[in-house]
Short mmCIF file of C-alpha atoms in Angstrom, two decimals:
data_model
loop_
_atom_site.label_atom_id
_atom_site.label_comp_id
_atom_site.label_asym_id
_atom_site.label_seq_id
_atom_site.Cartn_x
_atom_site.Cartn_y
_atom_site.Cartn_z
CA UNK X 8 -108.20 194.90 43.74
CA UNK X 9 -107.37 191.55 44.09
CA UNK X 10 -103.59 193.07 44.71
CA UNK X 11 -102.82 195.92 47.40
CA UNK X 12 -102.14 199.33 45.10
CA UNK X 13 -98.48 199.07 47.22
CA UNK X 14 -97.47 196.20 45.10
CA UNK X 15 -99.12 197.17 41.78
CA UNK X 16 -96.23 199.11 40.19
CA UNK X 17 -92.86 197.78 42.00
CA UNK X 18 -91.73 195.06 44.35
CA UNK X 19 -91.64 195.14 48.06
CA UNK X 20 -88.33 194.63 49.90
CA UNK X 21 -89.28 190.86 50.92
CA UNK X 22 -89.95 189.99 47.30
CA UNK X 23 -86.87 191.22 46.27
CA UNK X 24 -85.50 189.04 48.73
CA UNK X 25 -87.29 185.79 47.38
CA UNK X 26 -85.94 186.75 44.16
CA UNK X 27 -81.92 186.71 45.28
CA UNK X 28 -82.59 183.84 46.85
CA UNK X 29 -82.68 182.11 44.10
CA UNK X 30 -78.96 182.68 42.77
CA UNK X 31 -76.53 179.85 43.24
CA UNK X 32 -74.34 180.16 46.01
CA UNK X 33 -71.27 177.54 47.00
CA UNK X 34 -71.30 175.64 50.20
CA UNK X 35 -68.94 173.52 51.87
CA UNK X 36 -71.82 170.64 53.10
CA UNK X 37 -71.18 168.84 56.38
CA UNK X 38 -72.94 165.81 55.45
CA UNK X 39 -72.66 163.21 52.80
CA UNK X 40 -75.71 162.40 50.28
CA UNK X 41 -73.90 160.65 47.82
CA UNK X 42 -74.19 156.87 48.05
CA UNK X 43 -70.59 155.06 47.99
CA UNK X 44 -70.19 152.96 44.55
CA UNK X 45 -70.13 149.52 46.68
CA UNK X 46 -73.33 150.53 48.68
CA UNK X 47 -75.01 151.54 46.15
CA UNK X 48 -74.54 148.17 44.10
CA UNK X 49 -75.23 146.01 46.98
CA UNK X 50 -78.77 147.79 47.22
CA UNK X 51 -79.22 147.60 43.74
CA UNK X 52 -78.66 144.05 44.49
CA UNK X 53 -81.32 143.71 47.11
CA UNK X 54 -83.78 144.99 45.54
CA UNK X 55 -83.61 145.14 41.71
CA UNK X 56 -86.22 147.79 41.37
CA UNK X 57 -84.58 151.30 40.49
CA UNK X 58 -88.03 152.94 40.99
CA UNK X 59 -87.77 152.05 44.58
CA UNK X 60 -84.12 153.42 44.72
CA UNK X 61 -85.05 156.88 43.28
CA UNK X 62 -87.82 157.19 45.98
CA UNK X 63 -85.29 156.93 48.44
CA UNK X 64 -83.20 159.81 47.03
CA UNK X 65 -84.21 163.38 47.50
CA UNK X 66 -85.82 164.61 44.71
CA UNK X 67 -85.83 168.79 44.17
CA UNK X 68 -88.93 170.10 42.17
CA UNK X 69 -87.36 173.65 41.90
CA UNK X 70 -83.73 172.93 41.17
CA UNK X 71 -81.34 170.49 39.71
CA UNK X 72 -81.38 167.75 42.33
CA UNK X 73 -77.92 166.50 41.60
CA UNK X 74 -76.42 169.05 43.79
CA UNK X 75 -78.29 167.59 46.74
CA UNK X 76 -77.98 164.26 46.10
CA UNK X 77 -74.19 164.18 45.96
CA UNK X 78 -72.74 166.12 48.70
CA UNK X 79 -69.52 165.48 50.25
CA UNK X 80 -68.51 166.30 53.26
CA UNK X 81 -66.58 169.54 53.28
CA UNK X 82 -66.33 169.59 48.78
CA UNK X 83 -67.70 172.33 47.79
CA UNK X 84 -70.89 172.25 45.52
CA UNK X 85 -73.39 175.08 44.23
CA UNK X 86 -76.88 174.99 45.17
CA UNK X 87 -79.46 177.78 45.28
CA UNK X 88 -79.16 180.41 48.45
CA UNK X 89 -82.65 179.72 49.85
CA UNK X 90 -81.23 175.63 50.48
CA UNK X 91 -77.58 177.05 51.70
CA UNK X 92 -79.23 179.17 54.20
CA UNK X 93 -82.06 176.15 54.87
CA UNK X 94 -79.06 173.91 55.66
CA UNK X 95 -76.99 176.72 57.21
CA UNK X 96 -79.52 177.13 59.81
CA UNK X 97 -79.49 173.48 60.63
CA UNK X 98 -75.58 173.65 60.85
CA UNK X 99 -75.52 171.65 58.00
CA UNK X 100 -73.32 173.00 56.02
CA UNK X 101 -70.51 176.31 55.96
CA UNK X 102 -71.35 178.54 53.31
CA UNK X 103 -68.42 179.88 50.78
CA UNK X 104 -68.57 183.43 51.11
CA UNK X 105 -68.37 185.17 47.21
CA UNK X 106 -65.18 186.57 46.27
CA UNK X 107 -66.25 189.96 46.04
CA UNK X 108 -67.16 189.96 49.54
CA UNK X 109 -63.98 190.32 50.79
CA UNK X 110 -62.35 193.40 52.35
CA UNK X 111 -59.73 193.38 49.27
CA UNK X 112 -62.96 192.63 46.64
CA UNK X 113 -64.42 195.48 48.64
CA UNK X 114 -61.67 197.61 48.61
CA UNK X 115 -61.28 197.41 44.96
CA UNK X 116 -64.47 198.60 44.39
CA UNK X 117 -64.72 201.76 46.62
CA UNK X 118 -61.80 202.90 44.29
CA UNK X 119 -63.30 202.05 41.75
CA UNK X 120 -66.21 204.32 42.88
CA UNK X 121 -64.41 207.24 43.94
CA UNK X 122 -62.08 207.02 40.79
CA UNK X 123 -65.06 207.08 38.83
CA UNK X 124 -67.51 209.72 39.65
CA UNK X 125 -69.95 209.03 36.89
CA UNK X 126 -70.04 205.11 37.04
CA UNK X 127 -70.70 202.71 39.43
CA UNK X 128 -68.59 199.83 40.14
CA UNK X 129 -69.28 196.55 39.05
CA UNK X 130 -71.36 194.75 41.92
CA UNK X 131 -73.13 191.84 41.49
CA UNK X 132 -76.81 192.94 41.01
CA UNK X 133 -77.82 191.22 44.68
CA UNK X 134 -74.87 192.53 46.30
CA UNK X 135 -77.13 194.64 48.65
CA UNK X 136 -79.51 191.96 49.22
CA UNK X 137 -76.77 188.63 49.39
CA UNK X 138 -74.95 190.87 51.70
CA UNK X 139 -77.08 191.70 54.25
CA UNK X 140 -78.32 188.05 54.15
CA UNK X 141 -74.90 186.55 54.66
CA UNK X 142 -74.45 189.22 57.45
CA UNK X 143 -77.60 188.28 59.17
CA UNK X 144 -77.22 184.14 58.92
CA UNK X 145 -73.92 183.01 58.40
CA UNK X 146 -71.78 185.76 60.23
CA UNK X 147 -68.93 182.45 61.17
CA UNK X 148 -68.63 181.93 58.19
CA UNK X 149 -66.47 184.97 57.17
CA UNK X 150 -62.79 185.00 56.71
CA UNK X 151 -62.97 189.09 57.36
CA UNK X 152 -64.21 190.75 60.48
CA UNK X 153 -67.91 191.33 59.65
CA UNK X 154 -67.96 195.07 61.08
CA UNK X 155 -64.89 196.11 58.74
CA UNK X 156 -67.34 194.40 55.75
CA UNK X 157 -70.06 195.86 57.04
CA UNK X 158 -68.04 199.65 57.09
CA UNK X 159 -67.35 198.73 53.68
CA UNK X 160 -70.48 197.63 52.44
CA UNK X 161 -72.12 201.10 54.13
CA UNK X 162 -69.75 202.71 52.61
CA UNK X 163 -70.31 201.68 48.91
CA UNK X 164 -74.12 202.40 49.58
CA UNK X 165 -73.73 205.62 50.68
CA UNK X 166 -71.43 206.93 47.76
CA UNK X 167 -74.10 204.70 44.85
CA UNK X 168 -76.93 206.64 46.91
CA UNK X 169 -74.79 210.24 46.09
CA UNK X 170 -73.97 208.96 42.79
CA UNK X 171 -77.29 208.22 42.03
CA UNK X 172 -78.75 211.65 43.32
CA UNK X 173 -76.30 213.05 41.36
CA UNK X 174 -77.64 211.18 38.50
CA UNK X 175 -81.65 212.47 39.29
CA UNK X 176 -80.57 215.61 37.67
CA UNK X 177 -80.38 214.16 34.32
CA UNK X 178 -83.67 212.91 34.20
CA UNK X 179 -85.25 213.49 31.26
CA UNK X 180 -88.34 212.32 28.91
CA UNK X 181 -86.70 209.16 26.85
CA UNK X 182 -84.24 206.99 28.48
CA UNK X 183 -82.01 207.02 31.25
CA UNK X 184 -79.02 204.36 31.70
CA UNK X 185 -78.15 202.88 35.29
CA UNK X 186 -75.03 200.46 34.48
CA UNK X 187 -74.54 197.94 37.07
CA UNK X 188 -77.05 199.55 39.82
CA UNK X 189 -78.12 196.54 42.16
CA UNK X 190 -81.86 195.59 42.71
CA UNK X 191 -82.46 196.56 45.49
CA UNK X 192 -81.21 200.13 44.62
CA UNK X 193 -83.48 200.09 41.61
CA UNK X 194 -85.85 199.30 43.61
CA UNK X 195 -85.94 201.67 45.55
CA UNK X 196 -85.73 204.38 43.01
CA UNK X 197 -88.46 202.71 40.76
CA UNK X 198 -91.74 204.35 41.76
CA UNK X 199 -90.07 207.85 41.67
CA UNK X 200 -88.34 207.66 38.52
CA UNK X 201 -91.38 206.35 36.54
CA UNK X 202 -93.41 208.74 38.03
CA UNK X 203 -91.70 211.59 36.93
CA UNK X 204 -90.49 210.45 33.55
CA UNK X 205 -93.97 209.98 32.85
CA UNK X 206 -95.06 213.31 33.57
CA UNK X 207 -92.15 214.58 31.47
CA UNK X 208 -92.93 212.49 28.94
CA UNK X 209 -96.54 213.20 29.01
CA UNK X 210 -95.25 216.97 28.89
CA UNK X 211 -93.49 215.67 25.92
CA UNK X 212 -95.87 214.41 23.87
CA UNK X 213 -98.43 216.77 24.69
CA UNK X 214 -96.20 219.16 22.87
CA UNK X 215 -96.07 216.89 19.92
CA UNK X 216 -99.72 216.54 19.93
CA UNK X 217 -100.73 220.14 19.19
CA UNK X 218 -98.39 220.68 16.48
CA UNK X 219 -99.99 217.94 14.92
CA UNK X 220 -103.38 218.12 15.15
CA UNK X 221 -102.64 221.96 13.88
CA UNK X 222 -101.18 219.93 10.88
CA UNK X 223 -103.83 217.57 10.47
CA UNK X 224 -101.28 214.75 10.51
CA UNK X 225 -101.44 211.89 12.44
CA UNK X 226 -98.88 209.70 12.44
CA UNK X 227 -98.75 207.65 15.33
CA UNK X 228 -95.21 205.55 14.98
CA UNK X 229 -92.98 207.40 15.63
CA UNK X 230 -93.43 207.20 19.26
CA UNK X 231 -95.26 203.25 20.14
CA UNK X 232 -95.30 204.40 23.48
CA UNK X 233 -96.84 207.48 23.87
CA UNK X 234 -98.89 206.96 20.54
CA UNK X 235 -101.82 205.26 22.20
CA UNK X 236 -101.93 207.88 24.79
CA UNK X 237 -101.83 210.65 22.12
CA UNK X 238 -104.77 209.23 20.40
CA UNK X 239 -107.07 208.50 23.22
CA UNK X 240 -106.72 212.04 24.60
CA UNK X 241 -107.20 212.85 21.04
CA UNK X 242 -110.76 210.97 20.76
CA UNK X 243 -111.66 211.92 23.58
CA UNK X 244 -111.64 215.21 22.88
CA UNK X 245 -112.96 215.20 19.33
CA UNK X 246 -115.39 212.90 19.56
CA UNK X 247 -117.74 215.49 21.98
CA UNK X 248 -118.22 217.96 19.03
CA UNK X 249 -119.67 215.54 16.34
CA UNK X 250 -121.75 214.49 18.71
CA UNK X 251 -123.39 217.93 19.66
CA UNK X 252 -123.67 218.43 16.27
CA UNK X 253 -125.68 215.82 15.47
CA UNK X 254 -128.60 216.75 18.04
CA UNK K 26 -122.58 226.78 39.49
CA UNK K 27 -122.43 223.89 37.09
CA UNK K 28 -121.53 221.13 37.96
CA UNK K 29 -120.03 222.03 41.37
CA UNK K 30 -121.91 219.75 43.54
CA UNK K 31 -120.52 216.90 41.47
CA UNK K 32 -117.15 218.01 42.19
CA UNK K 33 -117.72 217.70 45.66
CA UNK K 34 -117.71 214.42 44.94
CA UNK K 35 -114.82 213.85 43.26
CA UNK K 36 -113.12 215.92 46.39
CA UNK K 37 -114.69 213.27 48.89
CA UNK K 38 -113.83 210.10 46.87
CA UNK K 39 -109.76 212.09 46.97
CA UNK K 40 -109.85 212.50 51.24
CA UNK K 41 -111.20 208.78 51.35
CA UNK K 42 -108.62 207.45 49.25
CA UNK K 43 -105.59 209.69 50.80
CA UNK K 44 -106.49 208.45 54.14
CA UNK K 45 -106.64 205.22 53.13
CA UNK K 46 -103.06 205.21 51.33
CA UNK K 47 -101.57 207.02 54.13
CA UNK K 48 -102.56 203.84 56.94
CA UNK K 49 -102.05 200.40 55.73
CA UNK K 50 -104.36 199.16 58.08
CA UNK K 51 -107.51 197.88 56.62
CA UNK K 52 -109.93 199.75 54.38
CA UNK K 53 -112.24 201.75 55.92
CA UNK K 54 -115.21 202.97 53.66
CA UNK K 55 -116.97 206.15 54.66
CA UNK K 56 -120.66 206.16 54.68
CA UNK K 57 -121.80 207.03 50.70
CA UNK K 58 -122.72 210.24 50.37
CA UNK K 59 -126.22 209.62 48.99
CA UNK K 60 -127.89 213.33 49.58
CA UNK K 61 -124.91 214.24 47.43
CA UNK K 62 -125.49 212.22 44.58
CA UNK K 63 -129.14 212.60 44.26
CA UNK K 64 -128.37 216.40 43.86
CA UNK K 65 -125.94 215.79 40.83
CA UNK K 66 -129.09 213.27 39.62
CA UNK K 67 -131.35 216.11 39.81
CA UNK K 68 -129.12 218.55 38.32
CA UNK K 69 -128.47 215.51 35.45
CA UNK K 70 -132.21 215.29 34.77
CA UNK K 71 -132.68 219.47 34.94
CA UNK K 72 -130.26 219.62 32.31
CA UNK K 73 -131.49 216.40 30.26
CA UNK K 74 -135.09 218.41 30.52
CA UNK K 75 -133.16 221.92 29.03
CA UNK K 76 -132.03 219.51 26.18
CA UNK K 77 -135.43 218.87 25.16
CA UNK K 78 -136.54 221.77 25.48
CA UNK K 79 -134.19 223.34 23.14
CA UNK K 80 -135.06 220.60 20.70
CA UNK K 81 -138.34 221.43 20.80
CA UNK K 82 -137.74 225.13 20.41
CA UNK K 83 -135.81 224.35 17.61
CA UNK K 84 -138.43 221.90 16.14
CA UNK K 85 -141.34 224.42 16.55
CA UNK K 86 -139.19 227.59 15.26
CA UNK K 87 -138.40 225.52 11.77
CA UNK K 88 -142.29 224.64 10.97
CA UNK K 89 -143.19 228.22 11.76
CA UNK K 90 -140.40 229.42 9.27
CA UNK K 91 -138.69 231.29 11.61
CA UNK K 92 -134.52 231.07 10.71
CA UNK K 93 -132.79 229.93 13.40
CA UNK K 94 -129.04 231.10 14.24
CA UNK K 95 -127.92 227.45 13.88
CA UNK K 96 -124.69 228.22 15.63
CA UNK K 97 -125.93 229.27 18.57
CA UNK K 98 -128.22 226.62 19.22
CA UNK K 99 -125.61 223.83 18.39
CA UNK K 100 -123.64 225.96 21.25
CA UNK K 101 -126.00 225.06 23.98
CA UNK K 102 -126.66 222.18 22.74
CA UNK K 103 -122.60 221.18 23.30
CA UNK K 104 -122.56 223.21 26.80
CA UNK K 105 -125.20 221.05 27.82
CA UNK K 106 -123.91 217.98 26.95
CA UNK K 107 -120.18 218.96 28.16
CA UNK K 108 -122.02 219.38 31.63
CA UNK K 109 -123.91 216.03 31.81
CA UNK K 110 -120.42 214.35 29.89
CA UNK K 111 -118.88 215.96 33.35
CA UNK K 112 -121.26 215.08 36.28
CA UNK K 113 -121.37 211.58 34.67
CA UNK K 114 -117.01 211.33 35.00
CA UNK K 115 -117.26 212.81 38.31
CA UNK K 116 -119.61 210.44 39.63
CA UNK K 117 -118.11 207.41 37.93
CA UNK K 118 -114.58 208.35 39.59
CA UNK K 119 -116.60 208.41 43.06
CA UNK K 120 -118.11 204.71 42.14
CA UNK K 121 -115.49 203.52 41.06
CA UNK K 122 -113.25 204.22 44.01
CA UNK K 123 -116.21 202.76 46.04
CA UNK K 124 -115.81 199.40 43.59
CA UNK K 125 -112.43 199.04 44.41
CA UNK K 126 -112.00 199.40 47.83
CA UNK K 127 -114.68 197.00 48.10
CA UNK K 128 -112.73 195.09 45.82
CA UNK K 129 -109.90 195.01 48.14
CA UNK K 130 -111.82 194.56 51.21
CA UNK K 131 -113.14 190.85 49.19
CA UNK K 132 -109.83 189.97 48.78
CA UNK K 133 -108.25 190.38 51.79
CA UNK K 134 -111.01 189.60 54.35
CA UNK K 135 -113.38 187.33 52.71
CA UNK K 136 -111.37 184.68 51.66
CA UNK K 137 -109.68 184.39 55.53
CA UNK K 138 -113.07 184.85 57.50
CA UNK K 139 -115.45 182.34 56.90
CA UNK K 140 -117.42 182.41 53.34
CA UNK K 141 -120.86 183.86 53.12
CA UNK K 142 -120.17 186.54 56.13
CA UNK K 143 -120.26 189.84 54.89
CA UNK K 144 -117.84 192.16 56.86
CA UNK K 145 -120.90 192.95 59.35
CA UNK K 146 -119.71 196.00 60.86
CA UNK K 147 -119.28 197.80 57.13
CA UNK K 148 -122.27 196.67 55.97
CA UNK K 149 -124.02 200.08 57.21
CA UNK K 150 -121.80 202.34 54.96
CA UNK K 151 -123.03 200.75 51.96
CA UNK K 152 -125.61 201.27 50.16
CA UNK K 153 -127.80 198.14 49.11
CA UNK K 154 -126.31 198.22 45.55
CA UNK K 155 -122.60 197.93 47.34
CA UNK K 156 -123.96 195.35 49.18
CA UNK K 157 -124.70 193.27 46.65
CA UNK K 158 -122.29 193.89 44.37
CA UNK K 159 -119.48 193.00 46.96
CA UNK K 160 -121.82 189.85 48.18
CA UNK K 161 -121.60 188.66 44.19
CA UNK K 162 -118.24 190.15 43.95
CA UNK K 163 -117.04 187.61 46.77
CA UNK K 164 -118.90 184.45 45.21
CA UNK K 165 -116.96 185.32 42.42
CA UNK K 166 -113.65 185.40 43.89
CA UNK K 167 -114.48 182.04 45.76
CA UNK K 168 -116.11 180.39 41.96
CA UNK K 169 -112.41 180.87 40.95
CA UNK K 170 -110.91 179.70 43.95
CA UNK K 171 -112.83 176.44 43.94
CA UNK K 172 -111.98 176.00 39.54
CA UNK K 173 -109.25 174.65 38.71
CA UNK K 174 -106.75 176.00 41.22
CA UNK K 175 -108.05 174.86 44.28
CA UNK K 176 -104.35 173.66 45.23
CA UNK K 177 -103.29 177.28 45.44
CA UNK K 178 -104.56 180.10 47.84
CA UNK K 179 -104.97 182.89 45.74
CA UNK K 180 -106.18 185.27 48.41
CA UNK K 181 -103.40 184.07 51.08
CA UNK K 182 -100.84 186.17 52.15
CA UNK K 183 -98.96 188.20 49.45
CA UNK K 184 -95.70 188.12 51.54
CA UNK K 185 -93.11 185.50 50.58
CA UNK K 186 -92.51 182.95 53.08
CA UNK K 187 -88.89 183.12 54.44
CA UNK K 188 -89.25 180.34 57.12
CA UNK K 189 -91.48 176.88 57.37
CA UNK K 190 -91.50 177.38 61.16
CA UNK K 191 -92.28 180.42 62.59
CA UNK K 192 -93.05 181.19 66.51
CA UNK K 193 -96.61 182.64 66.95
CA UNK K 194 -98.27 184.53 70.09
CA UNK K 195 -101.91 183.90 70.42
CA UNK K 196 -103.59 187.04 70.90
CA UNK K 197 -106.92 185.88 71.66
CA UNK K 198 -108.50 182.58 71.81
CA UNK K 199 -108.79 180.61 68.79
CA UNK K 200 -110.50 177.23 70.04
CA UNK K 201 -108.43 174.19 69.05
CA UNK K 202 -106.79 173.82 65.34
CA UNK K 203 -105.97 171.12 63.60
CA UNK K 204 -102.22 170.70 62.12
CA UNK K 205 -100.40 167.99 60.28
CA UNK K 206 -98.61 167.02 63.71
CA UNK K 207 -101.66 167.07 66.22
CA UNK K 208 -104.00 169.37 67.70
CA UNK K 209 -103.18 172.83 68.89
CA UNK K 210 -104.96 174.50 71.58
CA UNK K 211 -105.00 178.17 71.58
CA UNK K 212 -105.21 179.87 74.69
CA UNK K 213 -104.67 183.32 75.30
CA UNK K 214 -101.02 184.61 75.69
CA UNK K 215 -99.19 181.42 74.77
CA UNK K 216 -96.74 180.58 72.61
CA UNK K 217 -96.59 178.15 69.84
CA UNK K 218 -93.88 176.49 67.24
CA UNK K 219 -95.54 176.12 64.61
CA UNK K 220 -95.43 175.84 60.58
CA UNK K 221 -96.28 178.91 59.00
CA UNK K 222 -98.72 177.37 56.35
CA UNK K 223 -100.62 175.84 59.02
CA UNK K 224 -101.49 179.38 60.75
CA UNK K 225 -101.70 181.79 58.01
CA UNK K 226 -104.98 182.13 58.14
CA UNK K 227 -105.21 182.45 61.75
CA UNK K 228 -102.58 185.70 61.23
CA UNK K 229 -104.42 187.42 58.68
CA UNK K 230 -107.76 187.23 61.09
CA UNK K 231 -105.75 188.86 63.78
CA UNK K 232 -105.60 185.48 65.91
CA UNK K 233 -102.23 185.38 66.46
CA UNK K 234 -99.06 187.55 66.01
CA UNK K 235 -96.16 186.05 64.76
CA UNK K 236 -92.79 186.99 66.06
#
């Protein structure tokens, strides 16, 4: 197919990636976009033609160009990650590293998780994902030594991961609820999950199924889902008989 | 037994696809198992020929005024028919797996090699139906690709980009290519700086290697 069957039913580490990168993050810039007020008039003045002016500015298709186009040197502004770590790679700017990505933010959490055996803390749902990004490309630009952050980080993984194994044991044919579990965790989890909730819930229904074709009674809404499933097998099976029959 | 050869199939078309789950690498399509297939035909056709018979049977006891046990006859009848219902699913599975790896094999090769060749060295596992149907298959994919999204490269690679420039190693020669900023020539075992749109295709052929 015209898509690889690995990508059909969940997304692939780099795509999860390309997805984060798309939050807002703060920056401090190094440079200045922003045009002074007296610069700006003069050129006005030169050329009275505000066409020509905007052509000169940078101009964002996939995000609020504002942001870009008044930078200050070192006052902070919020543009999307993907640009922070464009610019951050060009030195072009120090990114603000997120409050929860501290050693105390961290902290906090980790006892929140081990206070809380049944719940997990609340992360940001990228924290996995913004972490190891900010790790990777702008390591100078943390206030905290990166391998106590990184201790910590590992650390909140690990005990989500048990947490979450835990959790597996409760899986069961109608709904499951995973409060504040990042995406890339989800992730991760997705393929399994599914799989097996559809088998139980295939189980399920099949159940349902006899007791009601013993009954004669179809009624297909009470269960959306599983109702179109119900009634295929159903045809599919019924409709061989007739069909002898009539030979 | 019944039906057993067909299932045969069904247990081939399971290997192929198992092996070709387990290495990402590209498809490889095993040679189709014709001698296979024209067995479950004939076995079809025997059992097509027992329906008629029995409908004869049936016709000819009635004028003579012979009663019939209706039951039993509707019983072969559905036997029968369960049997040719089955060979027909199993070897529809076994096409169809065919179909799609094919499928795949027009979406990732075609579009990157040039149009019109025909992944040569598959060609002999496929039967001449295959052949066509992934020679059409492919003019369809590139009828779309030359509609109204021409802008977009809908077979490129499925991998978000993460940087515009990207270093590549040229693994074997590639002749000279033409960029935006000039003319690259690829020789063996050299290294280039170069925009990752510009070489995609080059990477998916096996070209280059990008590190």
């Amino acid at each position: 197919m015209s898509l690889p069957g690995r990508l059909q039913e969940t997304f692939s580490p780099e795509e999860v990636q390309f997805i984060v990168e798309n939050q807002k993050i703060k920056i401090f810039p190094r440079i200045t976009t922003s045009k002074k007020r007296g610069g700006d008039s003069s050129r006005n003045n030169n050329n009275n033609n505000t066409d020509n002016e905007d052509m000169s500015r940078w101009r964002m298709l996939t995000m609020d160009g504002r942001a870009l186009e008044n930078m200050i040197v070192m006052k902070s502004t919020e543009v999307t990650l993907w640009l922070a770590l464009l610019l951050k790679q060009q030195s072009k700017c120090n990114i603000i590293i997120p409050e929860w990505l501290t050693i105390k933010g961290l902290d906090l959490m980790l006892q929140y998780e081990k206070r809380n055996i049944e719940r997990f803390s609340a992360l940001p749902w990228d924290w996995l994902v913004v972490s190891e990004i900010l790790f990777k490309q702008a390591a100078d630009d943390f206030n905290d030594p990166i391998y106590e952050l990184r201790n910590r980080i590992q650390d909140l993984k690990e005990i989500r991961q048990m947490k979450v194994l835990q959790g597996l044991k409760n899986l069961n044919e109608s709904h499951m609820q995973l409060d504040n579990l990042g995406l890339l965790e989800i992730n991760e989890l997705r393929p399994f999950i599914v799989r097996v909730m559809d088998k139980l819930r295939q189980i399920h229904a099949s159940g349902i199924d006899t007791t009601e074709t013993e009954n004669q009674d179809y009624d297909d809404d009470n269960d959306i889902g599983m109702g179109t499933m119900i009634s295929s097998d159903r045809d599919a099976s019924s409709s061989i008989p007739p069909n002898a029959m009539s030979f | 037994m019944y039906c057993e050869l067909a299932n045969k199939l069904v247990v081939e078309a399971k290997r192929t696809e198992q092996l070709n789950s387990r290495n990402n690498a590209r498809t490889t399509l095993p040679v189709h198992n014709d001698e296979l297939v024209r067995n479950v035909l004939k076995e079809v056709t025997q059992l097509k020929k027992n329906l008629e018979f029995f409908k004869e049977q049936q016709d000819i006891m009635s004028t003579e005024g012979i009663s019939v046990d209706s039951n039993v006859m509707k019983c072969q009848y559905f036997v029968n028919l369960l049997c040719l219902e089955r060979n027909k699913r199993c070897l529809l599975g076994y096409q169809k797996l065919r179909s799609d790896m094919l499928d795949s094999m027009a979406w990732e090769n075609n579009g990157m090699d040039v149009m019109g060749s025909n992944l040569g060295e598959e060609n002999s596992n496929l039967t001449h139906q295959e052949q066509e149907y992934l020679k059409k298959y492919s003019e369809l994919i590139t009828e779309m690709k030359s509609g109204e999204l021409t802008d977009i490269d809908l077979s490129g690679s499925l991998i978000p980009p993460k940087e515009v420039f990207i270093d590549v190693r040229v693994l074997k020669d590639a002749g000279e290519i033409q960029t935006e900023y000039g003319v690259f020539n690829l020789i063996k075992d050299s290294q280039f700086f170069v925009r990752q749109s510009d070489v995609e295709r080059l990477i998916q052929q096996g070209f280059l290697q990008k590190i």
